[in-house]
mmCIF file of C-alpha atoms and ligand atoms in Angstrom:
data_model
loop_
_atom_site.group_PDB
_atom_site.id
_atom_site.type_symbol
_atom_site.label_atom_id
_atom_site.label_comp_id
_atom_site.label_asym_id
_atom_site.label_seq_id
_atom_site.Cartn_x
_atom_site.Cartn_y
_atom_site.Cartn_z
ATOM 1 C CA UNK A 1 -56.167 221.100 160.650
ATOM 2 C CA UNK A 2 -58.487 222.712 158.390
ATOM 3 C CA UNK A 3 -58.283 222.034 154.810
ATOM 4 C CA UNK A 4 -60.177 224.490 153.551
ATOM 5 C CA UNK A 5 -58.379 227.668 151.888
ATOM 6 C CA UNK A 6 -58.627 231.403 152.932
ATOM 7 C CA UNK A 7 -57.020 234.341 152.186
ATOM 8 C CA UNK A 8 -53.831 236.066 153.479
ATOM 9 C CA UNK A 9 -54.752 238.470 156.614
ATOM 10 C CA UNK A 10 -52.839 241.653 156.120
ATOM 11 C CA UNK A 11 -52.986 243.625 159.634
ATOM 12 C CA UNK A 12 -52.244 247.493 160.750
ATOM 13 C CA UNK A 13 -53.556 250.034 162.894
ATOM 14 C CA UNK A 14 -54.787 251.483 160.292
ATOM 15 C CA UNK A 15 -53.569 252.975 156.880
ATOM 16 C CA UNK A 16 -49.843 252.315 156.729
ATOM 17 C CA UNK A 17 -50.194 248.477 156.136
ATOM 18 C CA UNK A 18 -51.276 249.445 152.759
ATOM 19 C CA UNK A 19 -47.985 250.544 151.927
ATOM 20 C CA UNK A 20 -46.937 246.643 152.735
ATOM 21 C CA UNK A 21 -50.136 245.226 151.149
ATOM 22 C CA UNK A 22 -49.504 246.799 147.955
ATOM 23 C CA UNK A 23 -45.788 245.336 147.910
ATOM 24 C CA UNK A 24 -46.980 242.335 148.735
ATOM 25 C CA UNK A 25 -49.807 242.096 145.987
ATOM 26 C CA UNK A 26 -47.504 243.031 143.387
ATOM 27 C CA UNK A 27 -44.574 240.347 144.159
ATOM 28 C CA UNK A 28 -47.834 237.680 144.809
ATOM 29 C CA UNK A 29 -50.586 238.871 143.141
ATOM 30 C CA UNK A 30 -52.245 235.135 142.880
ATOM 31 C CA UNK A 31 -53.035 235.360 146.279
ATOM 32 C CA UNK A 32 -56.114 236.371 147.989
ATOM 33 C CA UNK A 33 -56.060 238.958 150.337
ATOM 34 C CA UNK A 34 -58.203 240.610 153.578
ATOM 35 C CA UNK A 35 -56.771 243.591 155.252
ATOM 36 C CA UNK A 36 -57.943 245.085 158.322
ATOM 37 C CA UNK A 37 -57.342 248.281 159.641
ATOM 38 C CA UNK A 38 -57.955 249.327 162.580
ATOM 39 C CA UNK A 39 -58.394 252.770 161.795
ATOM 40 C CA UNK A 40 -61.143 253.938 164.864
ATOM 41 C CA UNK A 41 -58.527 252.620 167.557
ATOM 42 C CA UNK A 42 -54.824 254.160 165.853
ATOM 43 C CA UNK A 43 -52.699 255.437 166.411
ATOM 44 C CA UNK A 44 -51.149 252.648 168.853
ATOM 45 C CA UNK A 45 -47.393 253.988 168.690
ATOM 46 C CA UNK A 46 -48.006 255.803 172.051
ATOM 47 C CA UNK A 47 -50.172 252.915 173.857
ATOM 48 C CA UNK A 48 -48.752 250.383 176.630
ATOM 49 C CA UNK A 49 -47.750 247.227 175.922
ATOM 50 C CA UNK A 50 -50.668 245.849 177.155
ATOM 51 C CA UNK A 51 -52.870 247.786 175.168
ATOM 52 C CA UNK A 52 -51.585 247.059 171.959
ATOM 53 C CA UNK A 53 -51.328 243.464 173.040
ATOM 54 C CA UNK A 54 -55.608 243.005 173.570
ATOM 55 C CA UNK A 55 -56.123 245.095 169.866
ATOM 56 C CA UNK A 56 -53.486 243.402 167.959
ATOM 57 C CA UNK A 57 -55.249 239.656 169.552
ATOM 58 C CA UNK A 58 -58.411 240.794 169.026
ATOM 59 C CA UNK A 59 -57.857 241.849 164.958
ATOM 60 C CA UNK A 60 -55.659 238.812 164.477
ATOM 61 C CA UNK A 61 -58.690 236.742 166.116
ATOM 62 C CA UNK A 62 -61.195 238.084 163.880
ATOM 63 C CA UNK A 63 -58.688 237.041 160.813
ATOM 64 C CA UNK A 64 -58.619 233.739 161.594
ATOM 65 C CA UNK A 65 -62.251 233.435 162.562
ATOM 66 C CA UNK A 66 -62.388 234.483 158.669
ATOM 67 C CA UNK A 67 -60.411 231.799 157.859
ATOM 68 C CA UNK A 68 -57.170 233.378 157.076
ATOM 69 C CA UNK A 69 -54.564 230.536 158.004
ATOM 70 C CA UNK A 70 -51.885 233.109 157.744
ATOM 71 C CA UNK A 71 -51.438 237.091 159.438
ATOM 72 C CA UNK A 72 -49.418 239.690 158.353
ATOM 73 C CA UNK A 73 -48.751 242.417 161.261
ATOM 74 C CA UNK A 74 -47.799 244.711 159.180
ATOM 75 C CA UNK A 75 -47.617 247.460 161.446
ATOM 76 C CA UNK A 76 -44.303 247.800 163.093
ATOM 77 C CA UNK A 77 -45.927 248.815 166.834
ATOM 78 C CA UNK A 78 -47.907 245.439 166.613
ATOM 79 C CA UNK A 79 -44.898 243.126 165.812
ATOM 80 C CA UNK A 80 -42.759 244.634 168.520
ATOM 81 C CA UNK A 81 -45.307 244.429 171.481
ATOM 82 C CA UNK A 82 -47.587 241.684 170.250
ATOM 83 C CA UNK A 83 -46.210 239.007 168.095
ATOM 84 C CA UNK A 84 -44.139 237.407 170.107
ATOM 85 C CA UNK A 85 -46.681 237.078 173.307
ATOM 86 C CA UNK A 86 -49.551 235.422 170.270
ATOM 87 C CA UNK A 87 -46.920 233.175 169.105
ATOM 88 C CA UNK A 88 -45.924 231.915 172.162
ATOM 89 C CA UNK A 89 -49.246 232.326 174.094
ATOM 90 C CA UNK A 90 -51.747 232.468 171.902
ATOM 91 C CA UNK A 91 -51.304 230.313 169.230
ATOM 92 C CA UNK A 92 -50.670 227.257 170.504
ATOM 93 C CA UNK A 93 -54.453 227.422 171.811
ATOM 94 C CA UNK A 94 -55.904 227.737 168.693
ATOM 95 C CA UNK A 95 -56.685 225.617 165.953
ATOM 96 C CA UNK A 96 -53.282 223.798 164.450
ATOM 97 C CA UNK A 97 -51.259 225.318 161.492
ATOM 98 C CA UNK A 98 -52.685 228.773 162.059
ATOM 99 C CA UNK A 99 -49.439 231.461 161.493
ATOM 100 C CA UNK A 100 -48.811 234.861 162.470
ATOM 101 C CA UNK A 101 -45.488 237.050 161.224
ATOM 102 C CA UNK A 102 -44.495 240.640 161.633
ATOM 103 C CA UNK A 103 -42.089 243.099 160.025
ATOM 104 C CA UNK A 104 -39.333 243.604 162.086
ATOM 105 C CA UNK A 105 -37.392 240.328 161.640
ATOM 106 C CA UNK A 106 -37.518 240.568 157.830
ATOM 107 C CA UNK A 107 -36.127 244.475 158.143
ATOM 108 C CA UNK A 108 -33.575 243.820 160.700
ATOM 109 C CA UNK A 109 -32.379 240.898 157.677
ATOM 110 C CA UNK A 110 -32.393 243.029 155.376
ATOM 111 C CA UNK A 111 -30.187 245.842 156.860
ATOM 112 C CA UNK A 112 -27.082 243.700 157.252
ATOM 113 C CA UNK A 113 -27.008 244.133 153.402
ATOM 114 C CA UNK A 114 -27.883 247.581 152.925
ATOM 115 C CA UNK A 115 -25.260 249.415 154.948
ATOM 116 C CA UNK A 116 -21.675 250.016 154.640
ATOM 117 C CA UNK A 117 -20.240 251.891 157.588
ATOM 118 C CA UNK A 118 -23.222 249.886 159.860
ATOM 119 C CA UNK A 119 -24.492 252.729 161.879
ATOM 120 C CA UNK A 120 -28.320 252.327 161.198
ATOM 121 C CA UNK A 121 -31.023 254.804 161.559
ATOM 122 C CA UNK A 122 -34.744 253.220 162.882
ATOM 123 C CA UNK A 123 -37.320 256.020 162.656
ATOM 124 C CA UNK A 124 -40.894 254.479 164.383
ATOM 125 C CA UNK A 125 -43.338 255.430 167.082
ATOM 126 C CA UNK A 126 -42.586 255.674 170.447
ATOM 127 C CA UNK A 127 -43.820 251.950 170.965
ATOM 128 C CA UNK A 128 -41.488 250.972 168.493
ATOM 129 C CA UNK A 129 -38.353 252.644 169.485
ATOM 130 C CA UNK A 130 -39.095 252.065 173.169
ATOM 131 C CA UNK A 131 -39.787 247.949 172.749
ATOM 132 C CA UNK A 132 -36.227 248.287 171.536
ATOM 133 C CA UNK A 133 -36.987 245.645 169.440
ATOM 134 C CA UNK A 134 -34.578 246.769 166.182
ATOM 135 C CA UNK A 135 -31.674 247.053 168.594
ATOM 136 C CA UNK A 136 -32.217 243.528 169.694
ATOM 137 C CA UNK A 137 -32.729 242.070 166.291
ATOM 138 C CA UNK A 138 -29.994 243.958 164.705
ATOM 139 C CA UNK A 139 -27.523 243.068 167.598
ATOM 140 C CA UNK A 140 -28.564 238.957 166.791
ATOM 141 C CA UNK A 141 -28.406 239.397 163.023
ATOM 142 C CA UNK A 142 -25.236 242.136 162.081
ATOM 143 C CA UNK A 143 -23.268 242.095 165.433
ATOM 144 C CA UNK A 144 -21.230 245.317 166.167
ATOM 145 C CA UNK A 145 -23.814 247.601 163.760
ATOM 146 C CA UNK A 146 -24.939 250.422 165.734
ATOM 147 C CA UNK A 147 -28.699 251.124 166.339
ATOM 148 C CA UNK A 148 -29.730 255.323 166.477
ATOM 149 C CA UNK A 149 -33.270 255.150 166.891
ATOM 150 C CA UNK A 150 -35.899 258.342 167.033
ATOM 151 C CA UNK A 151 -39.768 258.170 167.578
ATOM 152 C CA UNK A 152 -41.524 260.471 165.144
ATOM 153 C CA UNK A 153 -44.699 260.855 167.230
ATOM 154 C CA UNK A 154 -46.409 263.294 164.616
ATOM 155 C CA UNK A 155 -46.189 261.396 161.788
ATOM 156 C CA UNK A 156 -48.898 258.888 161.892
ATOM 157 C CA UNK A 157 -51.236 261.106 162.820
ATOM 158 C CA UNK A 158 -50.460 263.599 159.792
ATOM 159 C CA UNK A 159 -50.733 260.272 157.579
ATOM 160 C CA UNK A 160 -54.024 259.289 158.944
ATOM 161 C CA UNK A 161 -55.410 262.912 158.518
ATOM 162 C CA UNK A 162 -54.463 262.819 155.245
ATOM 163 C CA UNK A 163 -51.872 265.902 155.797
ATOM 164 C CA UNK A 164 -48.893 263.646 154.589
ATOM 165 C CA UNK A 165 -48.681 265.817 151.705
ATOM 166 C CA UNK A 166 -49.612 268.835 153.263
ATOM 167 C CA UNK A 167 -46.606 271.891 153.144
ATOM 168 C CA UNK A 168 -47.422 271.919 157.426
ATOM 169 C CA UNK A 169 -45.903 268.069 157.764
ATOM 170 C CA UNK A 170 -42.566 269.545 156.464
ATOM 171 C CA UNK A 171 -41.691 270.754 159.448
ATOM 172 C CA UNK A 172 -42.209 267.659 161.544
ATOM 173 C CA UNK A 173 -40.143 265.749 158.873
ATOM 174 C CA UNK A 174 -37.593 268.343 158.935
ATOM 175 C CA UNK A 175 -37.545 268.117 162.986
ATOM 176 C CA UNK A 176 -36.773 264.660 163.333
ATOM 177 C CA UNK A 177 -34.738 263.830 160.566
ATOM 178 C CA UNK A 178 -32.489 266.569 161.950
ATOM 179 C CA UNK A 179 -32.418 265.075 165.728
ATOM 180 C CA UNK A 180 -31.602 261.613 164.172
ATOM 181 C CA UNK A 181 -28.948 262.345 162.076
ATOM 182 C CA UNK A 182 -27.314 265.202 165.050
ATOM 183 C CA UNK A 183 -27.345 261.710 167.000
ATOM 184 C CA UNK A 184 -24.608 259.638 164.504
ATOM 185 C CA UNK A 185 -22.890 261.505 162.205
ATOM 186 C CA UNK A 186 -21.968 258.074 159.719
ATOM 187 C CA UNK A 187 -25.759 257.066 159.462
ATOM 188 C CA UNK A 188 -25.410 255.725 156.179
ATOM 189 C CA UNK A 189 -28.804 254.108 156.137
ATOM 190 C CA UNK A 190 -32.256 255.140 157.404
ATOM 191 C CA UNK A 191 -35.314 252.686 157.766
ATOM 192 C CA UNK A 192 -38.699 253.916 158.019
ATOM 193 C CA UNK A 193 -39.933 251.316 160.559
ATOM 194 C CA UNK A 194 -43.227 252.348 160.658
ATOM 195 C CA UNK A 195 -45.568 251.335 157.266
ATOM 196 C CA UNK A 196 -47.717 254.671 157.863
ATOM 197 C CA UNK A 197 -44.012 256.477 156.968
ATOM 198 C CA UNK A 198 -43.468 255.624 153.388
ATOM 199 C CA UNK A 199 -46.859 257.853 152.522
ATOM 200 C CA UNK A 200 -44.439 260.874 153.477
ATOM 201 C CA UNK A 201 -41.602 259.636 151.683
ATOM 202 C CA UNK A 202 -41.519 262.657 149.060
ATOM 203 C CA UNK A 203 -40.645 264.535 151.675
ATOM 204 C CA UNK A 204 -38.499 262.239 153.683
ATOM 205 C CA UNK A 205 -36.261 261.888 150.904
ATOM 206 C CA UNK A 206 -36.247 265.504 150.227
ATOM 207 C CA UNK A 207 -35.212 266.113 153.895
ATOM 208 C CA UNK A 208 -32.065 263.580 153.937
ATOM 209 C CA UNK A 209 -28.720 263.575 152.402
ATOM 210 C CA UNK A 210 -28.281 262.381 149.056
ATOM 211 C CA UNK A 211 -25.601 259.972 150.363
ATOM 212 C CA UNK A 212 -28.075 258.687 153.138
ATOM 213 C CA UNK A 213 -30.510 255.713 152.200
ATOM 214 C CA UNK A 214 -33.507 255.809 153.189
ATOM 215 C CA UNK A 215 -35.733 252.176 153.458
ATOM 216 C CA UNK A 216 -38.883 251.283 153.356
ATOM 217 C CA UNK A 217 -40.310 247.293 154.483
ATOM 218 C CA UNK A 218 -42.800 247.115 151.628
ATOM 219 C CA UNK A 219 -40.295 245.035 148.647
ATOM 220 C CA UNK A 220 -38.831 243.288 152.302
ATOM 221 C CA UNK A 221 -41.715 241.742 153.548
ATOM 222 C CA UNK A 222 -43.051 240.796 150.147
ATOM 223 C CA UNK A 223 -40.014 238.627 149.656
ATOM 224 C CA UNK A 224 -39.522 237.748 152.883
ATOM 225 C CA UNK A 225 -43.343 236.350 152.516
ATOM 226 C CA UNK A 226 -42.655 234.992 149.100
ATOM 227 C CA UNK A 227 -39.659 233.237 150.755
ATOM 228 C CA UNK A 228 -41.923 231.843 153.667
ATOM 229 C CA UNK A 229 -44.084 230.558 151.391
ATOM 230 C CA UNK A 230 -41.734 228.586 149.566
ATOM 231 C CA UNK A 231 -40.479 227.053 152.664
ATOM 232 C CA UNK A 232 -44.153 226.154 154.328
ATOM 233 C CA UNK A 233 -45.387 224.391 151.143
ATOM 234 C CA UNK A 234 -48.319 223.336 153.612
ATOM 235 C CA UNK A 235 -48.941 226.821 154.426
ATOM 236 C CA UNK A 236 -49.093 228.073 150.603
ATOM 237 C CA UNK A 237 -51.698 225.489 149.888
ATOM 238 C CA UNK A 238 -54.031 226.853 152.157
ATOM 239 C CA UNK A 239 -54.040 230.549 150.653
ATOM 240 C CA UNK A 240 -56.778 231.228 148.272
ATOM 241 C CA UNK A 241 -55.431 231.897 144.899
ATOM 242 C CA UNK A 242 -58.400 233.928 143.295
ATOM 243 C CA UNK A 243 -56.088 237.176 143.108
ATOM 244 C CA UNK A 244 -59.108 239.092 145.032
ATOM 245 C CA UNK A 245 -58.432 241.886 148.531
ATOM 246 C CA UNK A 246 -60.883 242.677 150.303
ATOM 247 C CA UNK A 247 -60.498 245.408 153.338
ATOM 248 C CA UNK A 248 -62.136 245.796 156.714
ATOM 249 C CA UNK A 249 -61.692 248.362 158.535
ATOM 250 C CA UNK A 250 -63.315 249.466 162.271
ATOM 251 C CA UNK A 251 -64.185 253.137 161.696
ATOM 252 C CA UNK A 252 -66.673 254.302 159.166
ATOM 253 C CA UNK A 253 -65.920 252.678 155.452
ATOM 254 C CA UNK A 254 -66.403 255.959 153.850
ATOM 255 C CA UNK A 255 -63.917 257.646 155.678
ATOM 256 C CA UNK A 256 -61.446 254.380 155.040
ATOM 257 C CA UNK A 257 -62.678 253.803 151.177
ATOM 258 C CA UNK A 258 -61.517 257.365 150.457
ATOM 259 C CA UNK A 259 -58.181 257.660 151.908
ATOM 260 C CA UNK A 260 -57.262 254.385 150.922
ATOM 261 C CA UNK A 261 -57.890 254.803 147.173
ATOM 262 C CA UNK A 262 -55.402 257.342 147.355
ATOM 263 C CA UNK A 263 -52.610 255.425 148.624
ATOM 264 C CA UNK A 264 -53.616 252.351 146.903
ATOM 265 C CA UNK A 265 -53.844 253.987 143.597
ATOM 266 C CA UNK A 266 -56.925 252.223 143.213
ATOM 267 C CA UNK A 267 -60.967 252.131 143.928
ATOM 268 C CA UNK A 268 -61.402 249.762 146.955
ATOM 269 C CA UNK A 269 -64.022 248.311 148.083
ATOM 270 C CA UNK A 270 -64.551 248.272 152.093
ATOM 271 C CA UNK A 271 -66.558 246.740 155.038
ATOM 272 C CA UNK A 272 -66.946 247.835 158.440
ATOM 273 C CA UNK A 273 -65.966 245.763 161.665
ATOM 274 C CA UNK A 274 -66.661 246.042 165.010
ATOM 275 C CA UNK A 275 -63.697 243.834 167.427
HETATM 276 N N1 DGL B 301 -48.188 251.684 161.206
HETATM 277 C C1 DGL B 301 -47.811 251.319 162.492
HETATM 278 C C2 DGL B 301 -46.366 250.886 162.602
HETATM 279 O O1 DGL B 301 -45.809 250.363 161.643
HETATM 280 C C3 DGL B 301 -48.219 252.113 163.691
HETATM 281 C C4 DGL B 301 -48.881 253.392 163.569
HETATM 282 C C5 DGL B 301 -49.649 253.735 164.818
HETATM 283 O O2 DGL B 301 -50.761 253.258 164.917
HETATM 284 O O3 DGL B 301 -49.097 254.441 165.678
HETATM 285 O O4 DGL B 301 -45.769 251.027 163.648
#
């Protein structure tokens, strides 16, 4: 096993896993950090199985080549048709103590906590909701909740234009928050199970019931990973702890730099790679 230490790999499609990363930093901001986006390949919510398998192995390959012991999927699509093929496949070919997690395990925790009358409300992408994956998860975790789940097939790409904000995404937010709540009428909690989702959450909220929650994974996984790390004390001493992120990304960094600073809050600095 390798002893020497390397950041955190922090994986999406392409921009929503900043909406994670940024969670993340702020609960463990002693970490180092390298996210990847795979920004000239998303959206993946409407590719096979297969697909989404060969991009998510090749971007969690290229982590780990970087010497990240540890990946984040944070992208919802990923973790529901990939993670649990690399765990079981993949990663027992490759160098020892090398770990990747996803999202939807930590969220399907959390839920069991969050609602009252247990019918549940799992907007994603079509990959998402048609993996079924929250249905299964939920069913092991909170037996007899009930799972309403509705693809939202617009709204990554109005995040990755940057029209999240824009007064034309309100009726695609409208649209499907309508058809998921016409499904169940004692949805008492929604989860955004998708990390491009919370950059519309203005309007998400806006478009919901007041007595409605509505989730996001960021504060989950960040605990869930703080919680991880407490458990896998040989795990946590292999993360660099210079504080520093760095971010790849597989389209042009210009493009990535700008976007990004907006949801980040922040000036980031960015490098292209090809997978
Ligand atoms: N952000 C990703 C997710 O959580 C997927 C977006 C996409 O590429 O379709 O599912």
């Amino acid at each position: 096993m390798s002893r020497t230490k390397g950041p955190i790999g922090v994986f999406d499609s392409g921009y929503g896993g900043l909406t994670i990363l940024k969670e993340i930093r702020k609960r463990l901001p002693q970490y180092s950090y390298l996210y990847l986006g795979d920004n000239a390949r998303a959206p993946y919510g409407t590719r096979s199985f297969d697909v989404v398998y060969r991009f998510t192995l090749e971007a969690v390959s290229a982590l780990f080549d970087m010497g990240c012991p540890l990946v984040i999927l944070a992208c919802n699509t990923a973790s529901a048709k990939a993670l649990r093929t690399i765990q079981q496949k993949n990663l027992p070919d490759m160098p020892q103590g090398l770990r990747a997690l996803g999202v939807i395990r930590p969220t399907a925790e959390a839920i069991g906590q969050l609602s009252s009358s247990g019918h549940i409300g799992v907007l994603g992408t079509e990959g998402t909701v048609n993996s079924r994956s929250y249905d299964m998860e939920v069913a092991k975790l909170n037996p007899g909740f009930k799972v309403n789940s509705k693809a939202c097939p617009m709204w990554v790409p109005l995040v990755e234009n940057n029209e999240a904000t824009a007064p034309g995404a309100d009726y695609f937010v409208n649209k499907y928050i309508d058809e998921l709540l016409d499904m169940d009428s004692r949805i008492d909690t929604i989860v955004l199970a998708c990390t491009h989702y919370p950059i519309l959450f203005p309007k998400i909220r806006a478009a919901v019931p007041d007595h409605i929650k509505v989730v996001t994974q960021g504060e989950i996984v960040a605990d869930s990973l703080a919680d991880y790390l407490l458990r896998h004390p040989e795990m946590e001493s292999r993360i660099d702890k210079n504080g520093d992120c760095r971010y790849l990304t597989t389209e042009n960094p210009d493009k990535f730099t700008g976007l990004a600073s907006v949801f980040l809050n922040e000036p980031v600095s960015v490098s292209h790679i090809d997978l």
